[in-house]
Amino acid sequence: MNFVAKTLYGLEKVLAEEVITLGASNVEPVNRAVLFKGDRELLYKVNYCSRTALSVLMPISEFRIGSKDDLYKKGSEIEWDSFMEADDTFSIVPVVNSPHFDHTGYAGLILKDAIADHFRKKYGRRPSVDTKNPRIVINLHISNNLVTISVDSSVIPLFKRGYRKEQTTAPLNEVLAAGILMISGWNASVPLIDPMCGSGTFPVEAGLIACQIPPGRFRQFFGFMQWKDFDKELFDKIRTHADSGIRKSPVKIFGSDISGEAVRQAETNISRAGLKEVIDLKVSDFKDLRPIDENGYLFLNPPYGERLQPDDPDQLYAMIGSALKHNYPGHTAWLITSNKDSLKKVGLKPKEKHILFNGALECVLLKYELYQGTRKHAQPEVLPES
Ligand SMILES: C[S@@+](CC[C@H](N)C(=O)[O-])C[C@H]1O[C@@H](n2cnc3c(N)ncnc32)[C@H](O)[C@@H]1O
């Protein structure tokens, strides 16, 4: 079977590595997605265990069209009975870029009619559209003349892990946070510090990685559970096997924030994820925070000046650079921001740069290596003041 796991821009490579580890073959990263082959067991596994997939689609039909009518004709010929019943509810998510359609929604309406007529002809009844709580979600992708119709095996996006209740005004998407942790190569062998933790997304995702807790563990629902062929026994087996790898965290994880309210929210989310024993929290200005060990990884998601408005972003970013340089020798720091102007005030030379998107905001993810005083390059490379 062919599958398409969707992800965020910049996370395609880490997602490809994840699906390979889970047993996929013919793995091909493409823009914001990874194509792969596997069986039903793998489909369940990717939904339950992948930290960087947003959803997993199963293509059921691919064809070319020369007109709008072709979409109706070929759409009604699909063996819809294999995926849904005449009394099911469904919705269609159209993604259309084609000269045949001026309006994306219109292509969705044509496919809806094709499905309804397919069932009506056969059974005298038809499934009905439910955009709020459908049992089956169908993805309609049209690129020029090529139509790909898929069923969505996740339905509720996989970043909705189920542990988040509280959120600050600018939380990171869970998939983005997990993806950054995976890009960094942090493998729970050294402590992790998030000194601007907000609602705690980095600490929680790091805690899940450290304890090998599958990210799907808190979810009650995946789209494939509503499919006609849902194999509950197989899914229970996969869940039990994945959960059997859960262990105590080998390292401590720390989160702090200048805002007491943010720390309170992080505390709630950490409790809900069952990670109270793993993550320590503190209210602190980053400039007053001191490391807890000789080495470790810091992850920083400071305000960008978009959704959160610091009084003086330049001053904040200059403080971050100075605190990293003076207080964290021996550490590795990763910082994500969309504020490229204030970023210059950090004043340290990054060792790596990645482009990622936080929602619609194009961001850079930078790696800084903060050397020990005893190493050859005694200090991190400092950029000249601009
Ligand atoms: C973009 S939010 C972080 C969101 C977080 N990653 C999440 O997923 O919820 C930035 C956070 O930086 C905190 N902050 C701003 N200035 C700070 C400082 N000087 N020291 C520590 N935290 C600070 C804010 O209170 C805010 O919670």
Short mmCIF file of C-alpha atoms and ligand atoms in Angstrom, two decimals:
data_model
loop_
_atom_site.label_atom_id
_atom_site.label_comp_id
_atom_site.label_asym_id
_atom_site.label_seq_id
_atom_site.Cartn_x
_atom_site.Cartn_y
_atom_site.Cartn_z
CA MET A 1 0.00 0.00 0.00
CA ASN A 2 1.17 3.56 -0.72
CA PHE A 3 1.02 6.21 1.99
CA VAL A 4 1.71 9.93 2.29
CA ALA A 5 2.73 11.30 5.68
CA LYS A 6 2.33 15.06 5.80
CA THR A 7 4.62 17.26 7.85
CA LEU A 8 5.85 20.83 8.26
CA TYR A 9 8.33 22.43 5.88
CA GLY A 10 11.88 21.51 6.89
CA LEU A 11 10.96 18.32 8.78
CA GLU A 12 10.77 16.02 5.74
CA LYS A 13 14.16 14.41 6.42
CA VAL A 14 13.52 13.63 10.07
CA LEU A 15 10.09 12.24 9.22
CA ALA A 16 11.64 10.05 6.50
CA GLU A 17 14.07 8.67 9.11
CA GLU A 18 11.18 7.99 11.46
CA VAL A 19 9.12 6.04 8.94
CA ILE A 20 12.19 4.03 7.88
CA THR A 21 12.78 3.10 11.54
CA LEU A 22 9.14 2.06 11.81
CA GLY A 23 9.57 -0.30 8.83
CA ALA A 24 8.57 1.66 5.72
CA SER A 25 10.01 0.93 2.28
CA ASN A 26 10.40 3.10 -0.86
CA VAL A 27 10.66 6.18 1.34
CA GLU A 28 10.76 9.45 -0.59
CA PRO A 29 10.77 12.88 1.10
CA VAL A 30 8.90 15.51 -0.96
CA ASN A 31 7.75 19.07 -0.14
CA ARG A 32 6.08 18.96 3.31
CA ALA A 33 5.46 15.22 3.07
CA VAL A 34 7.07 11.80 2.86
CA LEU A 35 5.87 9.10 0.48
CA PHE A 36 6.33 5.49 1.53
CA LYS A 37 5.07 1.94 1.11
CA GLY A 38 3.91 -0.45 3.79
CA ASP A 39 0.97 -2.38 5.17
CA ARG A 40 -1.91 -1.66 7.50
CA GLU A 41 0.27 -2.41 10.53
CA LEU A 42 2.71 0.29 9.45
CA LEU A 43 -0.14 2.77 8.92
CA TYR A 44 -1.28 2.26 12.53
CA LYS A 45 2.33 2.42 13.78
CA VAL A 46 3.13 5.72 12.02
CA ASN A 47 -0.04 7.29 13.45
CA TYR A 48 0.79 6.10 16.96
CA CYS A 49 4.56 6.50 17.03
CA SER A 50 5.67 9.25 14.64
CA ARG A 51 6.62 12.50 16.37
CA THR A 52 6.89 14.56 13.17
CA ALA A 53 3.93 13.46 11.01
CA LEU A 54 0.91 15.78 10.93
CA SER A 55 -1.33 13.16 9.30
CA VAL A 56 -1.07 10.01 7.21
CA LEU A 57 -3.05 9.77 3.98
CA MET A 58 -3.78 6.59 2.05
CA PRO A 59 -4.19 7.33 -1.69
CA ILE A 60 -7.05 5.26 -3.12
CA SER A 61 -7.23 6.57 -6.66
CA GLU A 62 -5.11 8.56 -9.06
CA PHE A 63 -6.24 9.66 -12.53
CA ARG A 64 -5.90 12.43 -15.10
CA ILE A 65 -8.74 14.73 -16.09
CA GLY A 66 -9.36 16.78 -19.23
CA SER A 67 -12.43 18.59 -17.85
CA LYS A 68 -14.56 19.11 -14.73
CA ASP A 69 -16.87 16.32 -15.89
CA ASP A 70 -14.00 13.82 -15.79
CA LEU A 71 -13.70 14.39 -12.04
CA TYR A 72 -17.36 13.44 -11.58
CA LYS A 73 -17.17 10.45 -13.94
CA LYS A 74 -13.94 8.95 -12.63
CA GLY A 75 -14.78 9.91 -9.04
CA SER A 76 -18.04 7.94 -9.12
CA GLU A 77 -16.26 4.85 -10.51
CA ILE A 78 -14.08 4.47 -7.38
CA GLU A 79 -14.95 1.44 -5.23
CA TRP A 80 -16.16 3.65 -2.38
CA ASP A 81 -17.83 0.67 -0.69
CA SER A 82 -14.41 -0.60 0.36
CA PHE A 83 -13.90 2.47 2.54
CA MET A 84 -17.30 3.57 3.76
CA GLU A 85 -20.94 2.56 4.21
CA ALA A 86 -24.04 4.17 2.69
CA ASP A 87 -25.02 5.59 6.09
CA ASP A 88 -21.56 6.97 6.97
CA THR A 89 -20.79 10.68 7.27
CA PHE A 90 -17.86 12.16 5.37
CA SER A 91 -16.12 15.39 4.50
CA ILE A 92 -13.83 16.37 1.65
CA VAL A 93 -10.65 18.43 2.05
CA PRO A 94 -9.83 19.84 -1.41
CA VAL A 95 -6.33 21.08 -2.31
CA VAL A 96 -6.65 22.27 -5.90
CA ASN A 97 -4.27 23.93 -8.30
CA SER A 98 -5.69 23.27 -11.75
CA PRO A 99 -6.80 25.25 -14.83
CA HIS A 100 -10.08 23.25 -14.76
CA PHE A 101 -11.19 24.82 -11.46
CA ASP A 102 -11.38 28.49 -10.44
CA HIS A 103 -12.68 27.55 -7.00
CA THR A 104 -11.19 24.84 -4.81
CA GLY A 105 -14.55 24.31 -3.11
CA TYR A 106 -16.26 23.56 -6.43
CA ALA A 107 -13.97 20.58 -7.08
CA GLY A 108 -14.92 19.30 -3.62
CA LEU A 109 -18.64 19.64 -4.46
CA ILE A 110 -18.22 17.64 -7.67
CA LEU A 111 -16.50 14.81 -5.82
CA LYS A 112 -19.18 14.90 -3.12
CA ASP A 113 -21.86 14.44 -5.82
CA ALA A 114 -19.86 11.61 -7.39
CA ILE A 115 -19.68 9.76 -4.05
CA ALA A 116 -23.35 10.38 -3.24
CA ASP A 117 -24.51 9.19 -6.68
CA HIS A 118 -22.25 6.11 -6.50
CA PHE A 119 -24.06 4.96 -3.32
CA ARG A 120 -27.53 6.11 -4.36
CA LYS A 121 -27.37 4.09 -7.56
CA LYS A 122 -26.22 0.97 -5.72
CA TYR A 123 -28.19 1.11 -2.47
CA GLY A 124 -30.84 3.82 -2.89
CA ARG A 125 -29.17 5.57 0.08
CA ARG A 126 -26.14 7.87 0.32
CA PRO A 127 -23.63 8.93 2.96
CA SER A 128 -24.08 12.50 4.13
CA VAL A 129 -21.62 15.34 4.45
CA ASP A 130 -20.61 16.34 7.96
CA THR A 131 -17.89 18.98 8.07
CA LYS A 132 -17.67 19.07 11.88
CA ASN A 133 -17.47 15.45 12.95
CA PRO A 134 -17.22 13.20 9.89
CA ARG A 135 -16.46 9.49 10.18
CA ILE A 136 -14.43 9.51 6.96
CA VAL A 137 -12.24 12.37 5.71
CA ILE A 138 -11.34 12.36 2.03
CA ASN A 139 -8.46 14.39 0.69
CA LEU A 140 -8.87 15.63 -2.89
CA HIS A 141 -5.61 16.81 -4.44
CA ILE A 142 -5.62 18.19 -7.98
CA SER A 143 -2.41 19.44 -9.53
CA ASN A 144 -2.99 20.54 -13.15
CA ASN A 145 -4.58 17.45 -14.70
CA LEU A 146 -3.56 14.95 -12.06
CA VAL A 147 -6.14 14.02 -9.44
CA THR A 148 -5.17 12.09 -6.30
CA ILE A 149 -7.91 11.00 -3.93
CA SER A 150 -6.87 9.77 -0.49
CA VAL A 151 -8.49 8.85 2.80
CA ASP A 152 -7.08 10.53 5.90
CA SER A 153 -6.11 7.91 8.48
CA SER A 154 -5.50 10.48 11.24
CA VAL A 155 -8.41 12.97 10.80
CA ILE A 156 -7.50 14.87 13.99
CA PRO A 157 -4.00 16.20 13.16
CA LEU A 158 -1.27 14.30 14.96
CA PHE A 159 0.20 17.42 16.60
CA LYS A 160 -2.90 17.32 18.78
CA ARG A 161 -1.27 14.85 21.13
CA GLY A 162 -3.95 15.15 23.79
CA TYR A 163 -1.80 16.42 26.67
CA ARG A 164 -2.13 20.15 26.02
CA LYS A 165 -4.80 21.93 27.96
CA GLU A 166 -3.18 25.22 28.79
CA GLN A 167 -1.52 27.41 26.23
CA THR A 168 0.33 30.67 26.21
CA THR A 169 -0.36 33.18 23.45
CA ALA A 170 2.38 31.77 21.20
CA PRO A 171 2.88 28.02 21.79
CA LEU A 172 4.97 25.96 19.40
CA ASN A 173 3.25 23.29 17.39
CA GLU A 174 4.12 19.93 19.03
CA VAL A 175 5.30 18.48 15.70
CA LEU A 176 7.59 21.48 15.17
CA ALA A 177 9.04 21.19 18.69
CA ALA A 178 9.63 17.44 18.31
CA GLY A 179 11.14 18.00 14.84
CA ILE A 180 13.59 20.60 16.20
CA LEU A 181 14.63 18.22 18.98
CA MET A 182 15.21 15.51 16.37
CA ILE A 183 17.14 17.82 14.00
CA SER A 184 19.39 18.75 16.96
CA GLY A 185 20.32 15.12 17.54
CA TRP A 186 19.57 15.44 21.29
CA ASN A 187 19.29 11.87 22.47
CA ALA A 188 18.61 12.23 26.19
CA SER A 189 22.25 11.67 27.13
CA VAL A 190 22.75 15.23 28.43
CA PRO A 191 20.31 17.55 30.27
CA LEU A 192 17.94 19.75 28.32
CA ILE A 193 17.06 23.32 29.27
CA ASP A 194 14.28 25.50 27.84
CA PRO A 195 14.75 28.88 29.54
CA MET A 196 11.75 30.51 27.79
CA CYS A 197 9.43 27.51 28.04
CA GLY A 198 6.03 29.22 27.78
CA SER A 199 3.44 26.42 27.97
CA GLY A 200 6.22 23.82 28.00
CA THR A 201 6.12 22.31 24.50
CA PHE A 202 9.89 21.66 24.24
CA PRO A 203 10.15 20.15 27.74
CA VAL A 204 7.10 17.91 27.20
CA GLU A 205 8.19 16.68 23.74
CA ALA A 206 11.72 16.13 25.12
CA GLY A 207 10.26 14.22 28.07
CA LEU A 208 8.30 11.97 25.71
CA ILE A 209 11.50 11.27 23.73
CA ALA A 210 13.57 10.66 26.87
CA CYS A 211 10.99 8.25 28.32
CA GLN A 212 10.32 6.68 24.89
CA ILE A 213 6.62 7.46 25.29
CA PRO A 214 4.78 7.14 21.96
CA PRO A 215 3.26 10.54 21.10
CA GLY A 216 -0.10 8.90 20.29
CA ARG A 217 -0.44 7.48 23.82
CA PHE A 218 -2.74 10.28 25.02
CA ARG A 219 -5.08 10.15 22.01
CA GLN A 220 -8.33 8.23 22.10
CA PHE A 221 -8.99 8.60 18.40
CA PHE A 222 -7.37 8.06 15.00
CA GLY A 223 -9.31 8.29 11.73
CA PHE A 224 -8.55 4.67 10.75
CA MET A 225 -10.61 3.49 13.75
CA GLN A 226 -13.73 4.45 11.74
CA TRP A 227 -12.72 2.55 8.64
CA LYS A 228 -14.63 -0.56 7.59
CA ASP A 229 -11.48 -2.66 7.80
CA PHE A 230 -10.32 -1.43 11.24
CA ASP A 231 -8.43 -4.25 12.95
CA LYS A 232 -8.71 -3.46 16.66
CA GLU A 233 -6.69 -6.49 17.70
CA LEU A 234 -3.79 -5.41 15.49
CA PHE A 235 -3.91 -1.84 16.77
CA ASP A 236 -4.02 -3.00 20.41
CA LYS A 237 -0.99 -5.20 19.72
CA ILE A 238 0.92 -2.26 18.19
CA ARG A 239 0.01 -0.02 21.10
CA THR A 240 1.04 -2.58 23.71
CA HIS A 241 4.33 -3.21 21.95
CA ALA A 242 5.14 0.51 21.57
CA ASP A 243 4.16 1.23 25.19
CA SER A 244 6.36 -1.62 26.44
CA GLY A 245 9.44 0.47 25.50
CA ILE A 246 8.52 3.24 27.98
CA ARG A 247 11.36 3.81 30.45
CA LYS A 248 12.47 6.22 33.15
CA SER A 249 14.15 9.29 31.72
CA PRO A 250 17.94 8.95 31.84
CA VAL A 251 18.32 12.75 32.15
CA LYS A 252 16.71 15.74 33.75
CA ILE A 253 14.82 18.31 31.73
CA PHE A 254 14.41 21.92 32.86
CA GLY A 255 11.95 24.58 31.85
CA SER A 256 11.79 28.15 33.07
CA ASP A 257 10.13 31.37 32.03
CA ILE A 258 10.05 34.95 33.24
CA SER A 259 6.26 34.67 33.46
CA GLY A 260 4.76 32.90 36.46
CA GLU A 261 1.55 32.37 34.48
CA ALA A 262 3.48 30.60 31.68
CA VAL A 263 5.19 28.31 34.21
CA ARG A 264 1.81 27.47 35.77
CA GLN A 265 0.49 26.52 32.31
CA ALA A 266 3.58 24.43 31.60
CA GLU A 267 3.06 22.65 34.93
CA THR A 268 -0.49 21.65 33.94
CA ASN A 269 0.61 20.32 30.55
CA ILE A 270 3.56 18.43 32.06
CA SER A 271 1.27 16.81 34.64
CA ARG A 272 -1.19 15.77 31.94
CA ALA A 273 1.66 14.14 30.02
CA GLY A 274 2.69 12.26 33.19
CA LEU A 275 6.13 13.89 33.18
CA LYS A 276 6.18 15.62 36.58
CA GLU A 277 9.09 13.48 37.77
CA VAL A 278 11.14 14.22 34.67
CA ILE A 279 10.80 18.00 34.22
CA ASP A 280 11.74 20.68 36.75
CA LEU A 281 10.20 24.12 36.38
CA LYS A 282 11.15 27.54 37.70
CA VAL A 283 10.13 31.16 37.25
CA SER A 284 13.25 33.04 36.17
CA ASP A 285 14.57 35.67 33.84
CA PHE A 286 17.02 33.90 31.52
CA LYS A 287 19.71 36.39 32.45
CA ASP A 288 19.60 35.18 36.08
CA LEU A 289 19.47 31.46 35.25
CA ARG A 290 22.59 29.32 35.78
CA PRO A 291 23.37 25.90 34.26
CA ILE A 292 22.80 22.78 36.28
CA ASP A 293 25.60 20.73 34.74
CA GLU A 294 28.81 21.14 32.80
CA ASN A 295 27.09 20.42 29.52
CA GLY A 296 23.63 20.20 28.07
CA TYR A 297 21.38 21.36 25.24
CA LEU A 298 19.41 24.59 25.41
CA PHE A 299 16.34 25.17 23.22
CA LEU A 300 15.14 28.75 22.94
CA ASN A 301 11.95 30.01 21.38
CA PRO A 302 12.05 33.68 22.41
CA PRO A 303 9.28 36.15 21.52
CA TYR A 304 9.61 37.16 17.87
CA GLY A 305 7.86 40.50 18.21
CA GLU A 306 4.88 39.12 16.22
CA ARG A 307 2.34 37.43 18.49
CA LEU A 308 4.35 38.28 21.64
CA GLN A 309 5.75 41.81 21.84
CA PRO A 310 8.78 42.13 24.08
CA ASP A 311 9.47 45.74 25.19
CA ASP A 312 12.73 45.83 23.28
CA PRO A 313 13.45 42.77 21.09
CA ASP A 314 17.01 43.92 20.30
CA GLN A 315 17.82 44.13 23.98
CA LEU A 316 16.25 40.71 24.64
CA TYR A 317 18.26 39.02 21.88
CA ALA A 318 21.48 40.77 23.02
CA MET A 319 20.83 39.45 26.55
CA ILE A 320 20.33 35.92 25.13
CA GLY A 321 23.70 36.09 23.33
CA SER A 322 25.49 37.42 26.38
CA ALA A 323 23.90 34.87 28.76
CA LEU A 324 24.76 31.98 26.43
CA LYS A 325 28.34 33.15 26.04
CA HIS A 326 29.06 33.84 29.70
CA ASN A 327 26.94 31.28 31.54
CA TYR A 328 26.80 28.20 29.32
CA PRO A 329 30.30 27.13 28.24
CA GLY A 330 30.26 23.48 27.20
CA HIS A 331 26.60 23.66 26.12
CA THR A 332 24.94 23.52 22.71
CA ALA A 333 22.13 26.01 22.10
CA TRP A 334 19.39 25.89 19.45
CA LEU A 335 17.31 29.00 18.85
CA ILE A 336 14.27 29.46 16.61
CA THR A 337 12.95 32.86 15.59
CA SER A 338 11.40 34.76 12.71
CA ASN A 339 12.95 38.03 13.91
CA LYS A 340 16.03 38.17 11.68
CA ASP A 341 16.89 41.76 12.64
CA SER A 342 16.97 41.25 16.39
CA LEU A 343 18.73 37.90 15.85
CA LYS A 344 21.85 39.83 14.79
CA LYS A 345 22.07 41.15 18.37
CA VAL A 346 22.78 37.62 19.65
CA GLY A 347 26.25 38.23 18.28
CA LEU A 348 27.38 34.59 18.13
CA LYS A 349 28.32 32.73 14.98
CA PRO A 350 25.94 29.82 14.33
CA LYS A 351 27.33 26.42 13.39
CA GLU A 352 24.17 25.34 11.56
CA LYS A 353 21.15 27.06 10.06
CA HIS A 354 17.81 25.51 9.07
CA ILE A 355 14.70 27.13 7.60
CA LEU A 356 11.43 26.15 9.26
CA PHE A 357 7.92 27.57 9.43
CA ASN A 358 6.11 28.36 12.66
CA GLY A 359 2.58 28.69 11.29
CA ALA A 360 2.87 31.17 8.45
CA LEU A 361 6.08 32.71 9.82
CA GLU A 362 9.32 31.79 8.10
CA CYS A 363 11.84 31.11 10.84
CA VAL A 364 15.50 30.26 11.17
CA LEU A 365 16.67 27.55 13.53
CA LEU A 366 20.28 28.18 14.54
CA LYS A 367 22.80 26.03 16.37
CA TYR A 368 25.42 27.64 18.62
CA GLU A 369 28.27 25.66 20.12
CA LEU A 370 29.43 27.31 23.32
CA TYR A 371 32.91 26.01 23.91
CA GLN A 372 34.54 25.26 27.24
CA GLY A 373 37.24 27.72 28.30
CA THR A 374 39.84 24.94 28.10
CA ARG A 375 39.16 24.06 24.46
CA LYS A 376 41.28 25.27 21.62
CA HIS A 377 38.71 27.84 20.53
CA ALA A 378 38.24 29.11 24.04
CA GLN A 379 35.11 31.16 23.34
CA PRO A 380 32.27 30.82 20.88
CA GLU A 381 32.94 32.77 17.74
CA VAL A 382 31.56 36.25 18.23
CA LEU A 383 30.24 38.24 15.32
CA PRO A 384 31.36 41.88 14.94
CA GLU A 385 28.75 44.41 16.12
CA SER A 386 26.58 45.51 13.21
C1 LIG B 1 7.27 32.35 22.10
S1 LIG B 1 7.01 32.13 23.80
C2 LIG B 1 7.55 30.48 24.08
C3 LIG B 1 6.46 29.52 23.73
C4 LIG B 1 6.80 28.08 24.11
N1 LIG B 1 7.87 27.54 23.29
C5 LIG B 1 5.55 27.22 23.99
O1 LIG B 1 5.52 26.29 23.18
O2 LIG B 1 4.57 27.50 24.69
C6 LIG B 1 8.32 33.05 24.49
C7 LIG B 1 8.38 33.00 26.01
O3 LIG B 1 9.56 33.73 26.42
C8 LIG B 1 9.29 34.25 27.69
N2 LIG B 1 10.29 35.30 27.99
C9 LIG B 1 10.38 36.55 27.44
N3 LIG B 1 11.46 37.18 27.97
C10 LIG B 1 12.07 36.33 28.82
C11 LIG B 1 13.23 36.39 29.66
N4 LIG B 1 13.97 37.49 29.69
N5 LIG B 1 13.56 35.31 30.38
C12 LIG B 1 12.78 34.19 30.36
N6 LIG B 1 11.66 34.08 29.61
C13 LIG B 1 11.32 35.12 28.84
C14 LIG B 1 7.84 34.74 27.57
O4 LIG B 1 7.26 34.88 28.85
C15 LIG B 1 7.21 33.65 26.71
O5 LIG B 1 6.56 32.68 27.52
#
